[in-house]
Amino acid sequence: MTRRRVLAAASIAAVALLAVRASGSGGPPPLPDYVTANALQPIDRLALAAGRVGIVKGGAPAPVLYLDWRLLNGLASGAEATDALATPCCGERQDNSYAWLAARRTVPGASPDVYYIATERQGPNYTSIPTCFGDAFDTAVVTLKDRVARNGAESPWVRAWLAAQDAVFDGCSKTGVALPPLDAAAPAWLRADHAYQAAALALYDGRLAEAERSFAAIERDRQSPWQPLALYLQVRTVLRAAITGSDAAGFARAHAALARLQQAPAGTYGKGEIDRIAQILEYHERPAALLARLDRDLGTVAPAPDIAVKFKDYWALSETSPVKPEAADWIATVQTRDRSAGVAHAQGQWQATHRTAWLVAALSLATPQDGASAALVADAARTDPRDPAWLSLHYHAMRLTIGRVPDDVMRAQVDPVLARTDLTPSDRNIFLAIRTQLAPTLADFAVHALRQPYCAGSATGCIDGDWPAGDGLLGRRGQAFVGLGGDARVIIDRLPLASRLALGRDPDLPRDFRLDLALTNYARGVALRNTAAIDETARALIGLLPQVRADWARIVTTAPGPNKRFAEIFVMAKIPSLRTDLADYTRPEGTEPAFSGYWTNWMIPPVGHQAAAAAFPPASGYMPERYGDGGNASEDADPSDLPCAGKCGQGRFPFHTPPFAVPLVPAALAERQRFPMSDGEDRADSGATSLWDEALAYVRAHPNDPRAAETLYRLIRVGRWGGNHNHLGKRAFALLHSRYPKSIWAKRSPYYYNG
């Protein structure tokens, strides 16, 4: 990722909202995201504002962790401070350029080639330097609308103004840009605007002395509409020169310019920015002193009014400080990638300070194999339940002891938490995931397997790019969306077919999940040649997947034998995403031609075959698709973290087989011996048979079957987008075009793929 060097400290930033996804009544479903480390949703912010920390998420942004630190140490938050810190902030780099691009298109003759404006210049060592900020585009929009209103959109002077402004914004990312020459007959308003545009371009281009002189000239011009802004812009120009040069003389000039603004009459533009600019100066001139002052300012019981601005500079300075203030040290420890060192440091701080925030940090990084974990768990057990850290400590204590403490004892620890009414959806989903892995019966499992996803309906706060594995597996319970947690899908995929069939009969399970179970159970039934299971699922699928209703009905009404087997495989050729496990299955949606996905090879080994790959999919395969999350796969036999989705810290929650499923594991593993062989297995000597070859052989033997030509058409596509065992696509293509050359299916298949 590109490193960014910010010219002025973080405190110059204007807060911008993260782009959000809104899904109205006719929009897309919510993201199947059950745990959030951000506080973007109102329900999460309300909890923090009320002083409820919940489970500290090590994957949270530093400002949110700072909120946690305050609450863990008895400091107030409140709604304003919570909103300020929890709102993702991008410095002054919010992209307002699109509003400007829309405004400039209202001028007839405006160049249509301007569809994007780069706002940064390349810096040294692969850095980028922001130059044009949101307020510049806002000002340009307002000015253009005013000039059009006064002179008309068709005015050549408005077009001249626009050409100059386009050049100014070209200067955001390019060097050596010059304004178009000004016509000698230009009106006074355009000459004044042109002078301001020239000064702005000089500022963007780093010609700071020229920019300062130009803004000073504008200040002296009482007729210029830009005169009220000129003093402030001189201060900003001198400030940038001081930061760029980082010498005593430059800082002295900046202080003098700032003093001049301070002495200006009340109401002078920019006077409200004096404290902010002073902090920018201190950030670059005396960073250690500023860090110490910010630590004091931020550590007060009542949050500072400008807490987000102060924290941003505080955090930036702490990252490069050889000695970090305690709050910054705690955040850095919680976020560390060096897990072992982090545990040792946090435990030492806990013993030295007895602040439970440090106990949370130590536990969030600990693993059961750490020598310190037993003592940390014991310390957590002694913590007062009224302590703000209690829920975090309780979660990590269970994480470190599951499988070592009897399941019924641990259930008794989880159930009172789930009975609480003050849990955020994240925390409830986390404890539901634990409870699901402690289920004593299949019925109890079904009660706890469903989760409430974030971002439902028209809510904001969704974060793109954080998609759990199995995305899209959502259903409705009443008017609400629900989903199966990754832990629940792991458990379902590790059950034998009989148990999965029983779960699929649960009338309380949302229809969408009964569809998912029926389809994966059907695939297992076909692989196992279990006629009873095939018929049961086909009956259910007549209503659950009516797009291919006739195919399901034909299976049910056909007697066992070759005709029934062909009917079973024929419908499989219509559903490319069909799988035996939820891990890699995608729900078919829309009409049958719109079903998406890739066919699998469906090479079925013979009875008694000992497949090397006859093992359950790893639990980590059901984790969200997260990259660079600092995991320790080398330390963990199972790198999954299903309850918290990798967001609670580097201490992972290991997958735990629930007690009801333990005796079912041998039968489930035995069944997997008959599941489709993986691509890495040797098919030549295994005696495996291809379902697609079975279908092709049936068509050869039954040329008058009305499904024959369509089957060959579908097998050609299987050969292209699925397994092409023994040149399946070529063989199907040859038979289709030799036997049924005038059929619609032959016309739809002019080519085949034989890769």
PDB file of C-alpha atoms in Angstrom, residues 355-597:
ATOM      1  CA  ARG A 355      -5.351  -1.424  35.292  1.00  0.00           C
ATOM      2  CA  THR A 356      -7.754  -4.002  33.867  1.00  0.00           C
ATOM      3  CA  ALA A 357      -7.194  -2.496  30.409  1.00  0.00           C
ATOM      4  CA  TRP A 358      -3.762  -4.133  30.490  1.00  0.00           C
ATOM      5  CA  LEU A 359      -5.272  -7.443  31.579  1.00  0.00           C
ATOM      6  CA  VAL A 360      -7.579  -7.217  28.542  1.00  0.00           C
ATOM      7  CA  ALA A 361      -4.564  -6.565  26.309  1.00  0.00           C
ATOM      8  CA  ALA A 362      -2.641  -9.524  27.710  1.00  0.00           C
ATOM      9  CA  LEU A 363      -5.588 -11.910  27.409  1.00  0.00           C
ATOM     10  CA  SER A 364      -6.428 -10.759  23.873  1.00  0.00           C
ATOM     11  CA  LEU A 365      -2.946 -11.837  22.749  1.00  0.00           C
ATOM     12  CA  ALA A 366      -2.551 -14.991  24.862  1.00  0.00           C
ATOM     13  CA  THR A 367      -2.865 -18.559  23.638  1.00  0.00           C
ATOM     14  CA  PRO A 368      -3.517 -21.652  25.787  1.00  0.00           C
ATOM     15  CA  GLN A 369       0.108 -22.673  25.226  1.00  0.00           C
ATOM     16  CA  ASP A 370       1.490 -19.498  26.823  1.00  0.00           C
ATOM     17  CA  GLY A 371       2.850 -20.003  30.295  1.00  0.00           C
ATOM     18  CA  ALA A 372       1.136 -16.828  31.438  1.00  0.00           C
ATOM     19  CA  SER A 373      -2.364 -17.774  30.279  1.00  0.00           C
ATOM     20  CA  ALA A 374      -3.433 -19.689  33.403  1.00  0.00           C
ATOM     21  CA  ALA A 375      -2.522 -16.797  35.708  1.00  0.00           C
ATOM     22  CA  LEU A 376      -4.239 -14.305  33.411  1.00  0.00           C
ATOM     23  CA  VAL A 377      -7.424 -16.389  33.356  1.00  0.00           C
ATOM     24  CA  ALA A 378      -7.338 -16.592  37.139  1.00  0.00           C
ATOM     25  CA  ASP A 379      -6.965 -12.799  37.363  1.00  0.00           C
ATOM     26  CA  ALA A 380      -9.912 -12.392  35.003  1.00  0.00           C
ATOM     27  CA  ALA A 381     -12.061 -14.649  37.183  1.00  0.00           C
ATOM     28  CA  ARG A 382     -11.418 -12.361  40.159  1.00  0.00           C
ATOM     29  CA  THR A 383     -12.513  -9.217  38.290  1.00  0.00           C
ATOM     30  CA  ASP A 384     -15.702  -7.534  39.488  1.00  0.00           C
ATOM     31  CA  PRO A 385     -18.536  -8.118  36.950  1.00  0.00           C
ATOM     32  CA  ARG A 386     -19.263  -4.380  37.181  1.00  0.00           C
ATOM     33  CA  ASP A 387     -15.814  -3.566  35.795  1.00  0.00           C
ATOM     34  CA  PRO A 388     -16.056  -2.189  32.216  1.00  0.00           C
ATOM     35  CA  ALA A 389     -13.476  -4.785  31.186  1.00  0.00           C
ATOM     36  CA  TRP A 390     -15.518  -7.744  32.432  1.00  0.00           C
ATOM     37  CA  LEU A 391     -17.120  -8.809  29.136  1.00  0.00           C
ATOM     38  CA  SER A 392     -13.764  -8.798  27.330  1.00  0.00           C
ATOM     39  CA  LEU A 393     -12.133 -10.735  30.149  1.00  0.00           C
ATOM     40  CA  HIS A 394     -14.992 -13.241  30.242  1.00  0.00           C
ATOM     41  CA  TYR A 395     -14.770 -13.821  26.483  1.00  0.00           C
ATOM     42  CA  HIS A 396     -11.019 -14.390  26.479  1.00  0.00           C
ATOM     43  CA  ALA A 397     -11.138 -16.605  29.564  1.00  0.00           C
ATOM     44  CA  MET A 398     -13.601 -18.864  27.734  1.00  0.00           C
ATOM     45  CA  ARG A 399     -11.467 -18.721  24.602  1.00  0.00           C
ATOM     46  CA  LEU A 400      -8.458 -19.938  26.563  1.00  0.00           C
ATOM     47  CA  THR A 401     -10.286 -22.694  28.455  1.00  0.00           C
ATOM     48  CA  ILE A 402     -12.811 -24.156  25.995  1.00  0.00           C
ATOM     49  CA  GLY A 403     -12.186 -27.879  25.636  1.00  0.00           C
ATOM     50  CA  ARG A 404     -10.447 -27.920  29.023  1.00  0.00           C
ATOM     51  CA  VAL A 405     -13.497 -27.010  31.059  1.00  0.00           C
ATOM     52  CA  PRO A 406     -16.548 -29.327  30.799  1.00  0.00           C
ATOM     53  CA  ASP A 407     -19.011 -28.171  28.167  1.00  0.00           C
ATOM     54  CA  ASP A 408     -21.929 -27.980  30.605  1.00  0.00           C
ATOM     55  CA  VAL A 409     -19.884 -25.723  32.905  1.00  0.00           C
ATOM     56  CA  MET A 410     -19.029 -23.428  30.017  1.00  0.00           C
ATOM     57  CA  ARG A 411     -22.651 -23.340  28.837  1.00  0.00           C
ATOM     58  CA  ALA A 412     -23.554 -22.069  32.276  1.00  0.00           C
ATOM     59  CA  GLN A 413     -21.056 -19.246  31.753  1.00  0.00           C
ATOM     60  CA  VAL A 414     -22.415 -18.265  28.341  1.00  0.00           C
ATOM     61  CA  ASP A 415     -26.170 -18.411  28.916  1.00  0.00           C
ATOM     62  CA  PRO A 416     -26.305 -15.554  31.478  1.00  0.00           C
ATOM     63  CA  VAL A 417     -24.423 -13.337  29.036  1.00  0.00           C
ATOM     64  CA  LEU A 418     -26.898 -14.110  26.247  1.00  0.00           C
ATOM     65  CA  ALA A 419     -29.737 -13.281  28.635  1.00  0.00           C
ATOM     66  CA  ARG A 420     -28.490  -9.713  28.897  1.00  0.00           C
ATOM     67  CA  THR A 421     -30.312  -6.980  27.006  1.00  0.00           C
ATOM     68  CA  ASP A 422     -27.383  -4.563  26.683  1.00  0.00           C
ATOM     69  CA  LEU A 423     -25.230  -6.501  24.204  1.00  0.00           C
ATOM     70  CA  THR A 424     -24.409  -5.007  20.828  1.00  0.00           C
ATOM     71  CA  PRO A 425     -25.176  -7.254  17.831  1.00  0.00           C
ATOM     72  CA  SER A 426     -21.444  -7.986  17.501  1.00  0.00           C
ATOM     73  CA  ASP A 427     -21.068  -9.149  21.069  1.00  0.00           C
ATOM     74  CA  ARG A 428     -24.290 -11.150  20.970  1.00  0.00           C
ATOM     75  CA  ASN A 429     -23.140 -12.871  17.774  1.00  0.00           C
ATOM     76  CA  ILE A 430     -19.786 -13.675  19.367  1.00  0.00           C
ATOM     77  CA  PHE A 431     -21.367 -15.338  22.403  1.00  0.00           C
ATOM     78  CA  LEU A 432     -23.913 -17.090  20.189  1.00  0.00           C
ATOM     79  CA  ALA A 433     -21.006 -18.575  18.249  1.00  0.00           C
ATOM     80  CA  ILE A 434     -19.497 -19.875  21.481  1.00  0.00           C
ATOM     81  CA  ARG A 435     -22.848 -21.248  22.610  1.00  0.00           C
ATOM     82  CA  THR A 436     -23.370 -22.965  19.248  1.00  0.00           C
ATOM     83  CA  GLN A 437     -20.109 -24.855  19.749  1.00  0.00           C
ATOM     84  CA  LEU A 438     -21.377 -26.053  23.133  1.00  0.00           C
ATOM     85  CA  ALA A 439     -24.775 -27.328  21.918  1.00  0.00           C
ATOM     86  CA  PRO A 440     -25.805 -30.587  23.647  1.00  0.00           C
ATOM     87  CA  THR A 441     -28.406 -31.516  20.986  1.00  0.00           C
ATOM     88  CA  LEU A 442     -29.130 -30.850  17.342  1.00  0.00           C
ATOM     89  CA  ALA A 443     -32.265 -28.919  18.312  1.00  0.00           C
ATOM     90  CA  ASP A 444     -30.268 -26.736  20.699  1.00  0.00           C
ATOM     91  CA  PHE A 445     -27.730 -26.134  17.931  1.00  0.00           C
ATOM     92  CA  ALA A 446     -30.493 -24.923  15.597  1.00  0.00           C
ATOM     93  CA  VAL A 447     -31.699 -22.446  18.229  1.00  0.00           C
ATOM     94  CA  HIS A 448     -28.287 -20.746  18.485  1.00  0.00           C
ATOM     95  CA  ALA A 449     -26.938 -21.089  14.931  1.00  0.00           C
ATOM     96  CA  LEU A 450     -28.499 -17.950  13.427  1.00  0.00           C
ATOM     97  CA  ARG A 451     -26.890 -14.506  13.580  1.00  0.00           C
ATOM     98  CA  GLN A 452     -28.073 -10.960  13.003  1.00  0.00           C
ATOM     99  CA  PRO A 453     -25.948  -9.390  10.263  1.00  0.00           C
ATOM    100  CA  TYR A 454     -24.923  -5.768  10.205  1.00  0.00           C
ATOM    101  CA  CYS A 455     -25.989  -3.307   7.516  1.00  0.00           C
ATOM    102  CA  ALA A 456     -29.568  -4.526   7.104  1.00  0.00           C
ATOM    103  CA  GLY A 457     -32.210  -2.479   5.309  1.00  0.00           C
ATOM    104  CA  SER A 458     -31.246   1.132   4.704  1.00  0.00           C
ATOM    105  CA  ALA A 459     -28.720   1.307   7.549  1.00  0.00           C
ATOM    106  CA  THR A 460     -25.374   2.911   6.894  1.00  0.00           C
ATOM    107  CA  GLY A 461     -21.975   1.867   8.129  1.00  0.00           C
ATOM    108  CA  CYS A 462     -21.195  -1.100   5.914  1.00  0.00           C
ATOM    109  CA  ILE A 463     -17.554  -1.559   5.032  1.00  0.00           C
ATOM    110  CA  ASP A 464     -16.826  -2.848   1.556  1.00  0.00           C
ATOM    111  CA  GLY A 465     -14.185  -5.502   1.193  1.00  0.00           C
ATOM    112  CA  ASP A 466     -14.900  -7.420   4.400  1.00  0.00           C
ATOM    113  CA  TRP A 467     -16.919 -10.289   3.045  1.00  0.00           C
ATOM    114  CA  PRO A 468     -17.141 -13.477   5.095  1.00  0.00           C
ATOM    115  CA  ALA A 469     -16.632 -16.746   3.295  1.00  0.00           C
ATOM    116  CA  GLY A 470     -19.937 -18.076   1.977  1.00  0.00           C
ATOM    117  CA  ASP A 471     -21.129 -14.555   1.307  1.00  0.00           C
ATOM    118  CA  GLY A 472     -24.725 -14.326   0.244  1.00  0.00           C
ATOM    119  CA  LEU A 473     -25.961 -17.117   2.546  1.00  0.00           C
ATOM    120  CA  LEU A 474     -28.544 -14.928   4.202  1.00  0.00           C
ATOM    121  CA  GLY A 475     -32.196 -15.577   4.831  1.00  0.00           C
ATOM    122  CA  ARG A 476     -35.219 -13.847   6.269  1.00  0.00           C
ATOM    123  CA  ARG A 477     -36.868 -14.470   9.588  1.00  0.00           C
ATOM    124  CA  GLY A 478     -39.964 -12.302   9.457  1.00  0.00           C
ATOM    125  CA  GLN A 479     -38.825  -8.929   8.147  1.00  0.00           C
ATOM    126  CA  ALA A 480     -35.258  -9.292   9.419  1.00  0.00           C
ATOM    127  CA  PHE A 481     -32.227 -10.762   7.696  1.00  0.00           C
ATOM    128  CA  VAL A 482     -30.420 -13.575   9.473  1.00  0.00           C
ATOM    129  CA  GLY A 483     -27.388 -15.637   8.588  1.00  0.00           C
ATOM    130  CA  LEU A 484     -25.564 -18.793   9.576  1.00  0.00           C
ATOM    131  CA  GLY A 485     -22.348 -17.994  11.362  1.00  0.00           C
ATOM    132  CA  GLY A 486     -19.138 -19.536  10.099  1.00  0.00           C
ATOM    133  CA  ASP A 487     -19.050 -21.758  13.172  1.00  0.00           C
ATOM    134  CA  ALA A 488     -22.543 -23.069  12.401  1.00  0.00           C
ATOM    135  CA  ARG A 489     -21.598 -23.877   8.809  1.00  0.00           C
ATOM    136  CA  VAL A 490     -18.488 -25.718   9.990  1.00  0.00           C
ATOM    137  CA  ILE A 491     -20.582 -27.861  12.310  1.00  0.00           C
ATOM    138  CA  ILE A 492     -23.250 -28.583   9.674  1.00  0.00           C
ATOM    139  CA  ASP A 493     -20.608 -29.688   7.176  1.00  0.00           C
ATOM    140  CA  ARG A 494     -19.154 -32.073   9.769  1.00  0.00           C
ATOM    141  CA  LEU A 495     -22.451 -33.861  10.351  1.00  0.00           C
ATOM    142  CA  PRO A 496     -23.425 -37.118   8.630  1.00  0.00           C
ATOM    143  CA  LEU A 497     -26.218 -37.005   6.085  1.00  0.00           C
ATOM    144  CA  ALA A 498     -28.901 -38.296   8.472  1.00  0.00           C
ATOM    145  CA  SER A 499     -28.298 -35.436  10.902  1.00  0.00           C
ATOM    146  CA  ARG A 500     -28.239 -32.868   8.109  1.00  0.00           C
ATOM    147  CA  LEU A 501     -31.550 -34.230   6.832  1.00  0.00           C
ATOM    148  CA  ALA A 502     -33.035 -33.921  10.318  1.00  0.00           C
ATOM    149  CA  LEU A 503     -31.839 -30.321  10.563  1.00  0.00           C
ATOM    150  CA  GLY A 504     -33.367 -29.541   7.180  1.00  0.00           C
ATOM    151  CA  ARG A 505     -36.774 -30.678   8.470  1.00  0.00           C
ATOM    152  CA  ASP A 506     -36.754 -28.036  11.216  1.00  0.00           C
ATOM    153  CA  PRO A 507     -39.748 -25.798  10.380  1.00  0.00           C
ATOM    154  CA  ASP A 508     -38.265 -22.928  12.387  1.00  0.00           C
ATOM    155  CA  LEU A 509     -35.234 -22.779  10.117  1.00  0.00           C
ATOM    156  CA  PRO A 510     -35.660 -19.992   7.522  1.00  0.00           C
ATOM    157  CA  ARG A 511     -36.635 -21.187   4.085  1.00  0.00           C
ATOM    158  CA  ASP A 512     -33.383 -20.025   2.480  1.00  0.00           C
ATOM    159  CA  PHE A 513     -31.320 -22.199   4.799  1.00  0.00           C
ATOM    160  CA  ARG A 514     -33.587 -25.196   4.249  1.00  0.00           C
ATOM    161  CA  LEU A 515     -32.850 -24.683   0.533  1.00  0.00           C
ATOM    162  CA  ASP A 516     -29.095 -24.621   1.161  1.00  0.00           C
ATOM    163  CA  LEU A 517     -29.300 -27.750   3.296  1.00  0.00           C
ATOM    164  CA  ALA A 518     -31.544 -29.550   0.815  1.00  0.00           C
ATOM    165  CA  LEU A 519     -29.207 -28.882  -2.109  1.00  0.00           C
ATOM    166  CA  THR A 520     -26.032 -29.906  -0.298  1.00  0.00           C
ATOM    167  CA  ASN A 521     -27.850 -32.917   1.170  1.00  0.00           C
ATOM    168  CA  TYR A 522     -29.024 -33.835  -2.326  1.00  0.00           C
ATOM    169  CA  ALA A 523     -25.435 -33.710  -3.592  1.00  0.00           C
ATOM    170  CA  ARG A 524     -24.346 -35.940  -0.736  1.00  0.00           C
ATOM    171  CA  GLY A 525     -27.212 -38.333  -1.416  1.00  0.00           C
ATOM    172  CA  VAL A 526     -26.201 -38.659  -5.075  1.00  0.00           C
ATOM    173  CA  ALA A 527     -22.557 -39.253  -4.137  1.00  0.00           C
ATOM    174  CA  LEU A 528     -23.604 -41.890  -1.583  1.00  0.00           C
ATOM    175  CA  ARG A 529     -26.313 -43.430  -3.837  1.00  0.00           C
ATOM    176  CA  ASN A 530     -28.741 -42.971  -0.953  1.00  0.00           C
ATOM    177  CA  THR A 531     -32.125 -43.226  -2.663  1.00  0.00           C
ATOM    178  CA  ALA A 532     -34.151 -42.322   0.408  1.00  0.00           C
ATOM    179  CA  ALA A 533     -32.138 -39.148   0.973  1.00  0.00           C
ATOM    180  CA  ILE A 534     -32.337 -38.223  -2.716  1.00  0.00           C
ATOM    181  CA  ASP A 535     -36.126 -38.597  -2.756  1.00  0.00           C
ATOM    182  CA  GLU A 536     -36.594 -36.683   0.502  1.00  0.00           C
ATOM    183  CA  THR A 537     -34.519 -33.743  -0.669  1.00  0.00           C
ATOM    184  CA  ALA A 538     -36.052 -33.763  -4.152  1.00  0.00           C
ATOM    185  CA  ARG A 539     -39.547 -33.563  -2.621  1.00  0.00           C
ATOM    186  CA  ALA A 540     -38.471 -30.607  -0.517  1.00  0.00           C
ATOM    187  CA  LEU A 541     -36.771 -28.932  -3.480  1.00  0.00           C
ATOM    188  CA  ILE A 542     -39.957 -28.988  -5.556  1.00  0.00           C
ATOM    189  CA  GLY A 543     -41.064 -26.081  -3.376  1.00  0.00           C
ATOM    190  CA  LEU A 544     -37.671 -24.703  -2.352  1.00  0.00           C
ATOM    191  CA  LEU A 545     -36.186 -24.457  -5.880  1.00  0.00           C
ATOM    192  CA  PRO A 546     -39.211 -24.417  -8.191  1.00  0.00           C
ATOM    193  CA  GLN A 547     -37.147 -23.101 -11.121  1.00  0.00           C
ATOM    194  CA  VAL A 548     -36.405 -26.772 -11.897  1.00  0.00           C
ATOM    195  CA  ARG A 549     -39.581 -28.198 -10.373  1.00  0.00           C
ATOM    196  CA  ALA A 550     -40.126 -30.711 -13.177  1.00  0.00           C
ATOM    197  CA  ASP A 551     -36.685 -32.232 -12.670  1.00  0.00           C
ATOM    198  CA  TRP A 552     -37.235 -32.740  -8.946  1.00  0.00           C
ATOM    199  CA  ALA A 553     -40.669 -34.256  -9.569  1.00  0.00           C
ATOM    200  CA  ARG A 554     -39.241 -36.655 -12.185  1.00  0.00           C
ATOM    201  CA  ILE A 555     -36.665 -37.910  -9.683  1.00  0.00           C
ATOM    202  CA  VAL A 556     -39.348 -38.618  -7.087  1.00  0.00           C
ATOM    203  CA  THR A 557     -41.627 -40.474  -9.516  1.00  0.00           C
ATOM    204  CA  THR A 558     -38.918 -42.520 -11.274  1.00  0.00           C
ATOM    205  CA  ALA A 559     -38.165 -46.002  -9.966  1.00  0.00           C
ATOM    206  CA  PRO A 560     -34.609 -46.806  -8.854  1.00  0.00           C
ATOM    207  CA  GLY A 561     -32.346 -47.781 -11.706  1.00  0.00           C
ATOM    208  CA  PRO A 562     -30.516 -46.183 -14.663  1.00  0.00           C
ATOM    209  CA  ASN A 563     -33.443 -43.893 -15.524  1.00  0.00           C
ATOM    210  CA  LYS A 564     -33.547 -42.458 -12.014  1.00  0.00           C
ATOM    211  CA  ARG A 565     -29.782 -42.096 -11.884  1.00  0.00           C
ATOM    212  CA  PHE A 566     -29.840 -40.112 -15.117  1.00  0.00           C
ATOM    213  CA  ALA A 567     -32.620 -37.884 -13.772  1.00  0.00           C
ATOM    214  CA  GLU A 568     -30.496 -37.212 -10.691  1.00  0.00           C
ATOM    215  CA  ILE A 569     -27.447 -36.207 -12.726  1.00  0.00           C
ATOM    216  CA  PHE A 570     -29.435 -34.230 -15.301  1.00  0.00           C
ATOM    217  CA  VAL A 571     -30.604 -31.698 -12.711  1.00  0.00           C
ATOM    218  CA  MET A 572     -27.069 -31.434 -11.343  1.00  0.00           C
ATOM    219  CA  ALA A 573     -25.932 -30.263 -14.783  1.00  0.00           C
ATOM    220  CA  LYS A 574     -28.321 -27.324 -14.395  1.00  0.00           C
ATOM    221  CA  ILE A 575     -26.917 -26.171 -11.037  1.00  0.00           C
ATOM    222  CA  PRO A 576     -23.200 -25.380 -11.432  1.00  0.00           C
ATOM    223  CA  SER A 577     -22.699 -24.267  -7.802  1.00  0.00           C
ATOM    224  CA  LEU A 578     -23.969 -27.526  -6.320  1.00  0.00           C
ATOM    225  CA  ARG A 579     -21.592 -28.903  -3.670  1.00  0.00           C
ATOM    226  CA  THR A 580     -21.554 -31.358  -0.793  1.00  0.00           C
ATOM    227  CA  ASP A 581     -20.455 -28.688   1.714  1.00  0.00           C
ATOM    228  CA  LEU A 582     -21.644 -25.184   2.565  1.00  0.00           C
ATOM    229  CA  ALA A 583     -17.995 -24.138   2.571  1.00  0.00           C
ATOM    230  CA  ASP A 584     -17.821 -23.682  -1.204  1.00  0.00           C
ATOM    231  CA  TYR A 585     -21.476 -23.725  -2.170  1.00  0.00           C
ATOM    232  CA  THR A 586     -23.314 -20.766  -3.700  1.00  0.00           C
ATOM    233  CA  ARG A 587     -27.085 -20.518  -3.533  1.00  0.00           C
ATOM    234  CA  PRO A 588     -28.697 -20.626  -7.030  1.00  0.00           C
ATOM    235  CA  GLU A 589     -30.791 -17.514  -7.621  1.00  0.00           C
ATOM    236  CA  GLY A 590     -32.922 -16.165 -10.426  1.00  0.00           C
ATOM    237  CA  THR A 591     -34.084 -18.270 -13.341  1.00  0.00           C
ATOM    238  CA  GLU A 592     -32.355 -21.532 -14.177  1.00  0.00           C
ATOM    239  CA  PRO A 593     -30.283 -20.031 -17.058  1.00  0.00           C
ATOM    240  CA  ALA A 594     -28.981 -17.431 -14.578  1.00  0.00           C
ATOM    241  CA  PHE A 595     -27.657 -19.970 -12.080  1.00  0.00           C
ATOM    242  CA  SER A 596     -24.002 -19.070 -11.583  1.00  0.00           C
ATOM    243  CA  GLY A 597     -20.844 -20.826 -10.480  1.00  0.00           C
TER     244      GLY A 597
END
